[in-house]
Coordinates of C-alpha atoms and ligand atoms in Angstrom, one line a residue:
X1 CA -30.0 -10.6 15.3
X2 CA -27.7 -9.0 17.9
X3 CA -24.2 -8.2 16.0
X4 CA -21.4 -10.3 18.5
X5 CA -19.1 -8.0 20.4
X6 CA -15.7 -9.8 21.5
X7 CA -13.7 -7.2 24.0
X8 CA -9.8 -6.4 23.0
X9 CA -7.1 -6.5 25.0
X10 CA -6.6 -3.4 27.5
X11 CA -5.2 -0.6 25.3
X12 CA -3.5 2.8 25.3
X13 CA -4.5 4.9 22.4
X14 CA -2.9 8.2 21.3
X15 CA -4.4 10.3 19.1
X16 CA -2.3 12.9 17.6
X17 CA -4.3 15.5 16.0
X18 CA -6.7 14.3 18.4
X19 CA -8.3 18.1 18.3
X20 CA -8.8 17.7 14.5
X21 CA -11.7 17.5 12.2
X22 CA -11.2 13.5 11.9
X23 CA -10.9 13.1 15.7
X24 CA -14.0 14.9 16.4
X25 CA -16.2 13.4 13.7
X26 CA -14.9 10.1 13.1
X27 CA -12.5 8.5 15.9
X28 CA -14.0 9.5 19.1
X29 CA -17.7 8.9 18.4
X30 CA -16.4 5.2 16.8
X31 CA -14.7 4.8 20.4
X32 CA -17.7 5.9 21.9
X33 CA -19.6 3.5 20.1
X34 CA -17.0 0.5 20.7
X35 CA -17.1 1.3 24.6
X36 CA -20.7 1.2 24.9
X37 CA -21.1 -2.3 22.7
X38 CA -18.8 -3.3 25.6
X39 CA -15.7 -3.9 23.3
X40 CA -13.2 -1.2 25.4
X41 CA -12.2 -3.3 28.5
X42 CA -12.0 -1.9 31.5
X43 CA -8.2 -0.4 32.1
X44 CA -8.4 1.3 28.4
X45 CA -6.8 4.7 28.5
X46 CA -7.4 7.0 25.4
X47 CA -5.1 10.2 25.0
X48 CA -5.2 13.1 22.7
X49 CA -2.4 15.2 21.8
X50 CA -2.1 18.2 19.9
X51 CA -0.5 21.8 20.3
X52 CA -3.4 23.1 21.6
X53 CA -3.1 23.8 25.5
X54 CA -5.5 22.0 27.6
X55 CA -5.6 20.0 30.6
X56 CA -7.7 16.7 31.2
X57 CA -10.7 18.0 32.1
X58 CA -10.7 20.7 29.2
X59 CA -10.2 17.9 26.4
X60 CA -13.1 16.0 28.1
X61 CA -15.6 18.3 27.7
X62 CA -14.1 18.8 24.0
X63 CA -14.6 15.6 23.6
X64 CA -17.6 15.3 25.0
X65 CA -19.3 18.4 22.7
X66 CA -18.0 16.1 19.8
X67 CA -20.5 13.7 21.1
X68 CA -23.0 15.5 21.2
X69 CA -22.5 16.9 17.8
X70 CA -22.3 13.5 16.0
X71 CA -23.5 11.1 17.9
X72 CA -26.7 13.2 19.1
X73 CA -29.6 12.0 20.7
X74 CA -28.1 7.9 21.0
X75 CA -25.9 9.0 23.5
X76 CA -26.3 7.9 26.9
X77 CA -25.5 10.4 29.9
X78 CA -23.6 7.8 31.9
X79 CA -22.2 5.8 29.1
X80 CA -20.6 9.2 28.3
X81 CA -19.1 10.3 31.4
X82 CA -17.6 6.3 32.0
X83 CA -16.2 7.0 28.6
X84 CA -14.8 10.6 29.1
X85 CA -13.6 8.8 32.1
X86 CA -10.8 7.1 30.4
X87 CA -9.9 10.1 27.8
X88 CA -6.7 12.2 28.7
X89 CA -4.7 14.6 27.2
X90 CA -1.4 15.7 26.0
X91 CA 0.1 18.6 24.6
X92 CA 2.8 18.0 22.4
X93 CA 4.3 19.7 18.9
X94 CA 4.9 17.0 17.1
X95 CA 8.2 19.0 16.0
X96 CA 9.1 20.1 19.5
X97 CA 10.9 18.4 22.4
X98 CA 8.1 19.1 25.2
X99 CA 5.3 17.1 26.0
X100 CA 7.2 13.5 25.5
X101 CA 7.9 12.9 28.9
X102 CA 4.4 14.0 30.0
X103 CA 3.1 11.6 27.5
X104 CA 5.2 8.5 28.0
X105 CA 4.3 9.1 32.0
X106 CA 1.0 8.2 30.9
X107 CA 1.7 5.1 29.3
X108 CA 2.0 1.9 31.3
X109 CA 3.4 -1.1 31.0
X110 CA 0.8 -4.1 30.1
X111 CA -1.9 -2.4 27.3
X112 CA -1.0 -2.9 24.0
X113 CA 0.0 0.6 22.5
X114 CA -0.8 2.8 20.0
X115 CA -0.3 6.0 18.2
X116 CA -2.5 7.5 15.6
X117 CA -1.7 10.1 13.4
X118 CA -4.4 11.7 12.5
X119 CA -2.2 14.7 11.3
X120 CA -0.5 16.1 7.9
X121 CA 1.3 13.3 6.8
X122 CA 4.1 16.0 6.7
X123 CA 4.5 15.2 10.3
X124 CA 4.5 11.5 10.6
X125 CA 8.0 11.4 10.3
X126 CA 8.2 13.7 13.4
X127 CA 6.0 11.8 15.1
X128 CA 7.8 8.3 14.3
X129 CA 11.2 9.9 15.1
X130 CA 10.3 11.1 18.5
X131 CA 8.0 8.3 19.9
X132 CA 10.9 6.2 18.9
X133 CA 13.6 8.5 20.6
X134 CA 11.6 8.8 24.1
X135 CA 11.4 5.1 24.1
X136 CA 7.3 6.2 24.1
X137 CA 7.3 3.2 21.1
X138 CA 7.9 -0.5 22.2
X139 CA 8.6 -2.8 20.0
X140 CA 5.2 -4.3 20.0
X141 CA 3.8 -0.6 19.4
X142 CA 1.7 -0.2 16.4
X143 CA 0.9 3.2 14.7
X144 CA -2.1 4.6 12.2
X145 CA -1.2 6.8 9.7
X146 CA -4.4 8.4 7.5
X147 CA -4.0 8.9 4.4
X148 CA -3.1 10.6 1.9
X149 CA 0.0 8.8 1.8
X150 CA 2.2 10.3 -0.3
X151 CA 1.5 12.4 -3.5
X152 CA 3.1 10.1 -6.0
X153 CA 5.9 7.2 -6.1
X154 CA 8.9 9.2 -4.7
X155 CA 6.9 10.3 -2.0
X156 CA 5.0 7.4 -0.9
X157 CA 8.7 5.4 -1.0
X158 CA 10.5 8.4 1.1
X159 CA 7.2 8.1 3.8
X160 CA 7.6 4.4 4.0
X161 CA 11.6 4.5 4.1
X162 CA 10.8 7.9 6.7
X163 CA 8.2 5.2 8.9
X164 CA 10.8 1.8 8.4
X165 CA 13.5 3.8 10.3
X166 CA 11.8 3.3 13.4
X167 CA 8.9 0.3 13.1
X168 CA 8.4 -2.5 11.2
X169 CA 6.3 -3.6 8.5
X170 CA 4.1 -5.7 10.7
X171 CA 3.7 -2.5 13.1
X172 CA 2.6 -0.3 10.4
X173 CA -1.5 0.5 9.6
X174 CA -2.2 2.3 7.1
X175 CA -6.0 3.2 6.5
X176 CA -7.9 2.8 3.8
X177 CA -11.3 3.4 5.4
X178 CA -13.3 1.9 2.8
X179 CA -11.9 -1.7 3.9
X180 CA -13.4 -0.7 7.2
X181 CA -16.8 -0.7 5.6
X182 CA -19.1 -3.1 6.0
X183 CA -20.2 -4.0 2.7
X184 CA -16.5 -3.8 1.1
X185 CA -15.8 -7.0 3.4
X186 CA -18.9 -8.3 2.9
X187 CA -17.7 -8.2 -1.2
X188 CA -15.2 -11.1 -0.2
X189 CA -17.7 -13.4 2.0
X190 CA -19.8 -13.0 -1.2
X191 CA -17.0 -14.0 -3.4
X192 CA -15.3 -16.8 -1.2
X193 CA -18.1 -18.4 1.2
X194 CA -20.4 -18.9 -2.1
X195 CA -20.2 -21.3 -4.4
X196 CA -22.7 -19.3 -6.6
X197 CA -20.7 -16.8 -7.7
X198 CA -17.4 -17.8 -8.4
X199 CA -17.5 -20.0 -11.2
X200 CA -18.9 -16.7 -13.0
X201 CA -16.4 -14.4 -11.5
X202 CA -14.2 -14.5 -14.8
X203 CA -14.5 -12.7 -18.1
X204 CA -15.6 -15.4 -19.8
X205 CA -19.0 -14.6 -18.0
X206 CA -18.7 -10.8 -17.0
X207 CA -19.2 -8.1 -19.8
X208 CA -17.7 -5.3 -17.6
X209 CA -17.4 -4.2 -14.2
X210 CA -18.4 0.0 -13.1
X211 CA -17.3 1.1 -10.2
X212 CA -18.6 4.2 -8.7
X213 CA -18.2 6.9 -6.4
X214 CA -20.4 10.5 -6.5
X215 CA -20.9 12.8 -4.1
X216 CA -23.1 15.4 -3.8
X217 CA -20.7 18.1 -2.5
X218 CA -18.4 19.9 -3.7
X219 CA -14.7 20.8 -2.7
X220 CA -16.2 23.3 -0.1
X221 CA -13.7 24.0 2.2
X222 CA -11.1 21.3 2.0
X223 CA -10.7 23.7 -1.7
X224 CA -6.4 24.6 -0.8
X225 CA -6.0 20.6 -0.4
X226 CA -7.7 19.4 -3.3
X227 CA -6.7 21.6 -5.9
X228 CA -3.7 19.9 -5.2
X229 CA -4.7 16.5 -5.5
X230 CA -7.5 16.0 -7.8
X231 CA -10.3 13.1 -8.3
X232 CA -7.4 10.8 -9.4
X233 CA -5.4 11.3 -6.4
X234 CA -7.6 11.7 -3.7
X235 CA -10.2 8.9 -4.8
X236 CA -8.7 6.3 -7.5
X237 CA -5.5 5.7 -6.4
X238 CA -6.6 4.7 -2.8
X239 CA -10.3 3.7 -2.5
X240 CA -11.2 2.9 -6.1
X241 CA -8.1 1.0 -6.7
X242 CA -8.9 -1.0 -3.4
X243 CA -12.5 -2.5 -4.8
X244 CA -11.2 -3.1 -8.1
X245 CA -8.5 -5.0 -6.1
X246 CA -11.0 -7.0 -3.9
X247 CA -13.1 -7.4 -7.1
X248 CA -10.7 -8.7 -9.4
X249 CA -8.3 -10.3 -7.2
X250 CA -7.7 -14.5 -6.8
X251 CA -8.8 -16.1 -3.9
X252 CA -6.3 -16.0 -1.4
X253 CA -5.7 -19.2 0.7
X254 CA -6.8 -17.6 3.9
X255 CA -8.3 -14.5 5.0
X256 CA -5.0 -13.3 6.5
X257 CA -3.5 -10.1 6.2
X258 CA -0.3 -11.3 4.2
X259 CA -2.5 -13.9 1.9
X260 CA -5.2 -10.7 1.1
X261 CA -2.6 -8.9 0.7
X262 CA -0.4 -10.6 -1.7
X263 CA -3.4 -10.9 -4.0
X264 CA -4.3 -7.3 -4.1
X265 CA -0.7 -6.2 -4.8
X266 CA -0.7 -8.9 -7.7
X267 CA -4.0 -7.2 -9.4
X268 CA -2.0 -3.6 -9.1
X269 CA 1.1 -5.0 -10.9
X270 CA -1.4 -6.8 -13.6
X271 CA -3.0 -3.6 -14.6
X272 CA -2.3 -2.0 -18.3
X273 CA -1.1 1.4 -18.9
X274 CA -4.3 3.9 -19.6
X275 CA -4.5 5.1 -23.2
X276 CA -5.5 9.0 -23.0
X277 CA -8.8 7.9 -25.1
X278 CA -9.8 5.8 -22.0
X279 CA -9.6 8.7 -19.5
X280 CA -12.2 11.4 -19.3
X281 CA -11.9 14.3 -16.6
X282 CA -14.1 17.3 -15.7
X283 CA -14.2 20.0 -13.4
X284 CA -17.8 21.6 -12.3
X285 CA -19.2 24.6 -13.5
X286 CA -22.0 25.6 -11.8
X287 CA -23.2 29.8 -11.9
X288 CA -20.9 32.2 -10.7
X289 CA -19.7 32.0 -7.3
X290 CA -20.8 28.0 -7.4
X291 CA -18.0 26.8 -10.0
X292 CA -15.1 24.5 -8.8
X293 CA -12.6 27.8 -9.8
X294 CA -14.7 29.5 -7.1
X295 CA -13.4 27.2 -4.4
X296 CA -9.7 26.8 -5.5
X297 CA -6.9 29.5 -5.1
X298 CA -5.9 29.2 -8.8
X299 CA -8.1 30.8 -11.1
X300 CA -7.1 28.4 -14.2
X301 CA -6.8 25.1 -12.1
X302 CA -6.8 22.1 -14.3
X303 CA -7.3 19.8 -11.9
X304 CA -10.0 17.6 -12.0
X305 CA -13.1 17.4 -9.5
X306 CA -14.4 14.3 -11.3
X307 CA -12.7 11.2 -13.6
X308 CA -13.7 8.4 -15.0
X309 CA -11.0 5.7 -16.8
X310 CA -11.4 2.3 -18.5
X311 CA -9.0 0.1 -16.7
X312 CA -7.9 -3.4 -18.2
X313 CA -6.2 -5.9 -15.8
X314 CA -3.9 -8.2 -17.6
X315 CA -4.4 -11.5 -16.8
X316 CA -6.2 -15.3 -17.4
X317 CA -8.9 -14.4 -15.5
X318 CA -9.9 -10.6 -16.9
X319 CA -8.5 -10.2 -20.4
X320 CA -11.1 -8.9 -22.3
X321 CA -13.4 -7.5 -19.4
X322 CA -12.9 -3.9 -18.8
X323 CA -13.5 -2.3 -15.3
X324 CA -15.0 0.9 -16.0
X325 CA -14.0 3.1 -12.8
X326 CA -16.2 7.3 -12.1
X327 CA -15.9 9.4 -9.1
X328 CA -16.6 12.6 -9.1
X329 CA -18.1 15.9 -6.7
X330 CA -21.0 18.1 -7.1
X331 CA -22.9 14.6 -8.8
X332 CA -26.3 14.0 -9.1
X333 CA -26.7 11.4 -6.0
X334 CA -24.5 10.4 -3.5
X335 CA -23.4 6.5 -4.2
X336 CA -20.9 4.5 -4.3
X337 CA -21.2 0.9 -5.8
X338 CA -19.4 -1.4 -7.7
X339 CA -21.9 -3.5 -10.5
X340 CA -20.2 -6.7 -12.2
X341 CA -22.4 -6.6 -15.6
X342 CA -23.0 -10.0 -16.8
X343 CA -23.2 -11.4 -20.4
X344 CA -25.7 -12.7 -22.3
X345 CA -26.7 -16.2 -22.3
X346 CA -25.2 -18.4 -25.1
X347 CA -28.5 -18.6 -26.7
X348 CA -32.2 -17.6 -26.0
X349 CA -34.8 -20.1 -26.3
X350 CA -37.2 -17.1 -26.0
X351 CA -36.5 -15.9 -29.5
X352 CA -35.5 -12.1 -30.1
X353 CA -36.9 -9.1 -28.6
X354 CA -38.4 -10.7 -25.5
X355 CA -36.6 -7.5 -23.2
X356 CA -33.8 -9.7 -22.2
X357 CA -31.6 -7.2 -20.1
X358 CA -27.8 -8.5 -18.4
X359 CA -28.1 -9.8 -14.8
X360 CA -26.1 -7.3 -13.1
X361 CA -25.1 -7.9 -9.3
X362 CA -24.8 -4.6 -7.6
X363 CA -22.9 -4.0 -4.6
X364 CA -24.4 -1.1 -2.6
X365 CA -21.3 0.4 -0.3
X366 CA -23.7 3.5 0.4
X367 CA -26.3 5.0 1.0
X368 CA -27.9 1.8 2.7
X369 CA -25.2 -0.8 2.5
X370 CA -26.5 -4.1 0.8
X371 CA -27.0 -5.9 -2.6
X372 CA -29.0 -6.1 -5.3
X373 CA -29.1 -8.9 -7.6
X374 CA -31.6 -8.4 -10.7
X375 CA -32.8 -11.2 -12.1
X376 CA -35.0 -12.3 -15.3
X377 CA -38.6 -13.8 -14.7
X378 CA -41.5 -14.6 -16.9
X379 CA -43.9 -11.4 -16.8
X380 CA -47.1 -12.1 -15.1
X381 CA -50.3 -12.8 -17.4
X382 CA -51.4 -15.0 -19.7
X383 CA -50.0 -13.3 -23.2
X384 CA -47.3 -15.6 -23.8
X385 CA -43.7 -15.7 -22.6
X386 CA -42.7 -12.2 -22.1
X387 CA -39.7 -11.7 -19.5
X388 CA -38.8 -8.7 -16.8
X389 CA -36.1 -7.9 -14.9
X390 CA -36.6 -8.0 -11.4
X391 CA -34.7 -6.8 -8.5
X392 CA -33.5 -9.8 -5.6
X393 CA -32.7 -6.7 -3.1
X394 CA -31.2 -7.4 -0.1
X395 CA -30.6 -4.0 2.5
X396 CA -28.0 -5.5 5.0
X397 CA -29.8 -3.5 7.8
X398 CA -33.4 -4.8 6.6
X399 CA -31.9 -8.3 6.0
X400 CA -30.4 -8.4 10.0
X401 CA -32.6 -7.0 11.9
X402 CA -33.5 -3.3 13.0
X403 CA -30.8 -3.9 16.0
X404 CA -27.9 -4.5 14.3
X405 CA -26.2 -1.5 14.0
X406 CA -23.7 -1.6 11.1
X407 CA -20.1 -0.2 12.4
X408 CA -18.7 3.1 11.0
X409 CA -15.4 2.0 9.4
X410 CA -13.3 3.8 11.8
X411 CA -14.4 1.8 14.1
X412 CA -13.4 -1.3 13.0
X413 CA -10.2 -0.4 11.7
X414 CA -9.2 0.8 15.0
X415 CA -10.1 -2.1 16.7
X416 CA -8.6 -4.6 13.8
X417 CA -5.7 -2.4 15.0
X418 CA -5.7 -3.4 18.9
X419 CA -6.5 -7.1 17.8
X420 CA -3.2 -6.4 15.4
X421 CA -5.0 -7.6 12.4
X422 CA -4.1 -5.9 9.4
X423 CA -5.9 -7.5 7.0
X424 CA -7.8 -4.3 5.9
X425 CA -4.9 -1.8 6.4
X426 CA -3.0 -1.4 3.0
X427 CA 0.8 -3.1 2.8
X428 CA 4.4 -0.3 2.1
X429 CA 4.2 -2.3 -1.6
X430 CA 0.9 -2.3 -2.2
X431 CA 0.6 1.9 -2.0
X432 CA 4.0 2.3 -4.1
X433 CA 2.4 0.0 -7.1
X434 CA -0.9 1.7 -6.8
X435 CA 1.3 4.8 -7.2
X436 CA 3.5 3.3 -9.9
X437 CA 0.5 2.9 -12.2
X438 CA -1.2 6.4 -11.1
X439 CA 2.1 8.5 -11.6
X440 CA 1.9 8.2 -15.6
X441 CA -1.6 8.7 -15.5
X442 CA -1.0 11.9 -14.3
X443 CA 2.0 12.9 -16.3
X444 CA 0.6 11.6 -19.3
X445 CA -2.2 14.6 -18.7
X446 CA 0.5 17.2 -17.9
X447 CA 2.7 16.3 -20.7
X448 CA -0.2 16.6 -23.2
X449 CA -1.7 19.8 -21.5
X450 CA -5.0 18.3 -21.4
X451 CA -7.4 20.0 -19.7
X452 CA -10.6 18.8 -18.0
X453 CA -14.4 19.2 -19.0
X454 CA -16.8 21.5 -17.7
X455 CA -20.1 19.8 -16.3
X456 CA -22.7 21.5 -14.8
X457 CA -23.3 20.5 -11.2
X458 CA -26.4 18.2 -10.6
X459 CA -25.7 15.8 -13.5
X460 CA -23.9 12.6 -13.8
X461 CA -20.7 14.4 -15.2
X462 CA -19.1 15.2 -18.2
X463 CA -21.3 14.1 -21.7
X464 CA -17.1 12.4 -22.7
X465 CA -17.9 10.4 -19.8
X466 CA -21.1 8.3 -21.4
X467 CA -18.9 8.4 -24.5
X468 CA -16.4 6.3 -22.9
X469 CA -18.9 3.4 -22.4
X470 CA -21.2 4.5 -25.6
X471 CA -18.4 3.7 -27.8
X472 CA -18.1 0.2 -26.2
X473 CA -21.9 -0.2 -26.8
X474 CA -22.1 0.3 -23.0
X475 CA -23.8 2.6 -20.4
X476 CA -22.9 3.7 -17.5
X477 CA -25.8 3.0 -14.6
X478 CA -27.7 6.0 -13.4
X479 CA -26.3 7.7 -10.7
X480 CA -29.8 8.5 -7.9
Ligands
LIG1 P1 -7.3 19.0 11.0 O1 -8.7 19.2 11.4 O2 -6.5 20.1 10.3 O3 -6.6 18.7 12.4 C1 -5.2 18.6 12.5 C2 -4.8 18.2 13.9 O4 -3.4 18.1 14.0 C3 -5.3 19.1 14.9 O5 -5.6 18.4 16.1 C4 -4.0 20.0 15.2 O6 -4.2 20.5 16.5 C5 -3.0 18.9 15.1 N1 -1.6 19.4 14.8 C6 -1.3 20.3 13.8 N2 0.0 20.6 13.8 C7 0.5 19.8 14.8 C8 1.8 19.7 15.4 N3 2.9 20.4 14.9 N4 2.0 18.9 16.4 C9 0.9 18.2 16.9 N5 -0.3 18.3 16.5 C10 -0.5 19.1 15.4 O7 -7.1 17.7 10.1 P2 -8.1 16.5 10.0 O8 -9.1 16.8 9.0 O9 -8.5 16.0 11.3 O10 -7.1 15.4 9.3 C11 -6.1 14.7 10.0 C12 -5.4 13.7 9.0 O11 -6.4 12.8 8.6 C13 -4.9 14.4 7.7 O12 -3.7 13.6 7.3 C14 -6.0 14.2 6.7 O13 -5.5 14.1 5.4 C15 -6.5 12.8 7.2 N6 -7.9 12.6 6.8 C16 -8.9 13.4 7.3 C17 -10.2 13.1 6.9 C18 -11.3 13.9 7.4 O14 -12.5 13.6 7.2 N7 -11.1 15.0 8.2 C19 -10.5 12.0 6.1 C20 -9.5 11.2 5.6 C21 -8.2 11.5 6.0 P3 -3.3 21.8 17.0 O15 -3.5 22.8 16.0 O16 -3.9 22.0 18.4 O17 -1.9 21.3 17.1

């Protein structure tokens, strides 16, 4: 099955920051990828813009080492040069007054425009201010600001007031990239174009929900950042917080970016304070020279590499089913799923002790995208009615066909941005709640002077961490 490519409109893309780390790994080998599926049209112009001085053909050959370094042997010599074709490039401070008028000269009228700001969030307020002074920013414009956005309630609110001064709500994406994956969206086809699952979706029929996120690495050199943020921060706030959402959330009416997003923002506001006993965090401690300390500027950080919290969402439809949320670095495996736990049935006709285990649908975001439904059978053999759990496994990229080629999530995204569809791009009130409920979390932890748990790198986290499901009579799923 060949995935169906429909072309967007003719665009002009800017991409501040477009020398960084996310530019070269993420943004121009997704617009590679785009433009040789045939989805650029022809008249696209793509320009870069950073401090850095360069002229055109310098940033091409940038770019096109970026290529080569991520993309690798499925690039195609003359699918990269009609690419590099159509990349330009700017150099602008995005606190100085030079460059505008170079950049604007390269904008024409028609494309639909766009700016992404794939810089320190400390200068999107910069950026807004000045595309909007040198009339570089139509009304129609839309710009992409990464995250994180904001460090807590007061400054998420001053970024959105700092971004509402020059462009609207509706103008306005901000990127979660784990919307942009495939299997996150594929979470609400399951949910809303089945009749199967539904009718179960409700704690009347769901024992818990675990949601999890482990990575193999550790801080490494992102260290000065991340001491700064912490698992809670960087992870639960944002991407956590947006499966539970497209978990626990109601069916919206249609899948349009107001109606999804109405629904999400309701599931924030319905979630319950976190008790201290419900949250567990750790730090690793591997041998000297390995430990998260090593990494960090500040020899006594307490902030946390991993966490892991028992969230309750108040309402009809989930009172009484906890969702059970764990990322962490320097893990055992590197996965990230979410697996809604069912109950028991009512009664079993097969007597006691028959190795009844919960049906347990698990939804693989990564490594190979896909689900995983396990079911109980009859165990082969003629000794009487003994059951087994069974796996119905389904890898999205087994289940299509070897030539579909699942998109990257940047690369969606920034074409949901040229269609201007901001279904997966998070709403101004949707960020501040998700901060609203994060902030006491993490004052709640400072107040009390609680520090986190050592845990040696390799496992599946802190031993608090199984006692936060133990105690429930739960376990957590093994991370691989
Ligand atoms: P980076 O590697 O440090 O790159 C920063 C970019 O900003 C460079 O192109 C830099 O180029 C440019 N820049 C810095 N100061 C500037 C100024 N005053 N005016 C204009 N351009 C300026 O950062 P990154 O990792 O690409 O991250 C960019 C943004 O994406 C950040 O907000 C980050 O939090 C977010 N993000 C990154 C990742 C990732 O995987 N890297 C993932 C999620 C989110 P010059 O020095 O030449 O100006």
């Amino acid at each position: 099955m060949v995935s169906r490519v429909i072309p967007v409109d003719p665009f002009d893309l800017v991409i501040f920051g477009g020398t960084g780390d996310l530019a070269r790994r993420k943004i121009f080998p997704g617009l590679y990828r785009r433009f040789v599926d045939g989805q650029v049209p022809d008249g696209c112009r793509i320009v870069g813009a950073a401090r850095s001085e360069m002229d055109h053909a310098a940033f091409r050959e940038f770019v096109g080492a970026a290529l080569a370094e991520f993309i690798g042997d499925s690039q195609v010599p003359d699918q990269v040069a009609a690419f590099l074709d159509i990349i330009f490039y700017c150099p602008i401070d995005a606190k100085g007054t030079s460059g505008w008028a170079d950049l604007k000269a390269l904008m024409r009228d028609g494309p639909v425009r766009a700016f992404y700001f794939s810089v320190a969030p400390a200068l999107f307020g910069d950026l807004a201010e000045r595309l909007h002074d040198h009339g570089i920013a139509t009304p129609e414009s839309r710009i992409v600001v990464e995250k994180p956005f904001g460090k807590n309630l007061a400054t998420a609110k001053a970024l959105n007031a700092t971004l509402a001064a020059h462009f609207n709500e509706a103008q306005i994406y901000r990127i979660d990239h784990y919307l942009g994956k495939e299997t996150v969206q594929n979470l609400m086809a399951v949910r809303f174009a089945n009749i199967l699952f539904e009718p179960l979706w409700n704690s009347q029929f769901v024992d818990h929900v675990q949601i999890t996120v482990s990575e193999t690495v550790g801080v490494g050199g992102r260290g000065g950042y991340y001491d700064t943020s912490g698992a809670m921060r960087d992870m639960v706030q944002n991407h956590l917080m947006q499966l539970l959402c497209l978990i626990a959330m109601e069916p919206p009416n249609k899948f349009e970016p107001d109606a999804v997003r109405d629904e999400k923002l309701k599931v924030i506001r319905a979630l319950d304070p976190v008790a201290a006993s419900e949250i567990v965090r750790g730090q690793y401690r591997g041998p000297k020279g390995h430990t998260y300390l090593d990494e960090v500027e500040n020899p006594e950080s307490g902030t946390e590499s991993y966490i892991a919290l028992k969230v309750h969402v108040s309402n009809w439809r989930w009172k009484g089913t906890p969702f059970y949320l764990r990322t962490g670095k320097k893990l055992r495996g590197r996965a990230s799923e979410i697996a809604i736990m069912f109950k028991e049935p009512p009664h079993s006709i097969f007597g006691e002790g028959e190795g009844w285990k919960q049906n347990v649908l698990v939804i693989r975001l990564q490594p190979d995208e896909g689900m995983n439904l396990r079911v109980m059978i009859k165990e082969p053999g003629p000794g009487g009615m003994r059951l087994k759990d069974v796996p119905l496994d389904m890898s999205f990229a087994e289940a299509l066909g070897a030539d579909v080629i699942i998109p990257d999530a940047y690369e969606r995204l920034i074409m949901d941005v040229i269609r201007g569809n901001q279904t997966l791009f998070m709403r101004g009130d949707e960020v501040e709640a998700a901060w609203a409920w994060t902030d006491p979390i993490i004052q709640g932890w400072r107040a009390r002077g609680d520090m986190p748990a050592g845990y040696d790198p390799g496992t599946s986290g802190p031993e608090d961490a199984l006692m936060l499901l133990h105690r429930d009579g739960r376990r957590w799923r093994e991370i691989a």
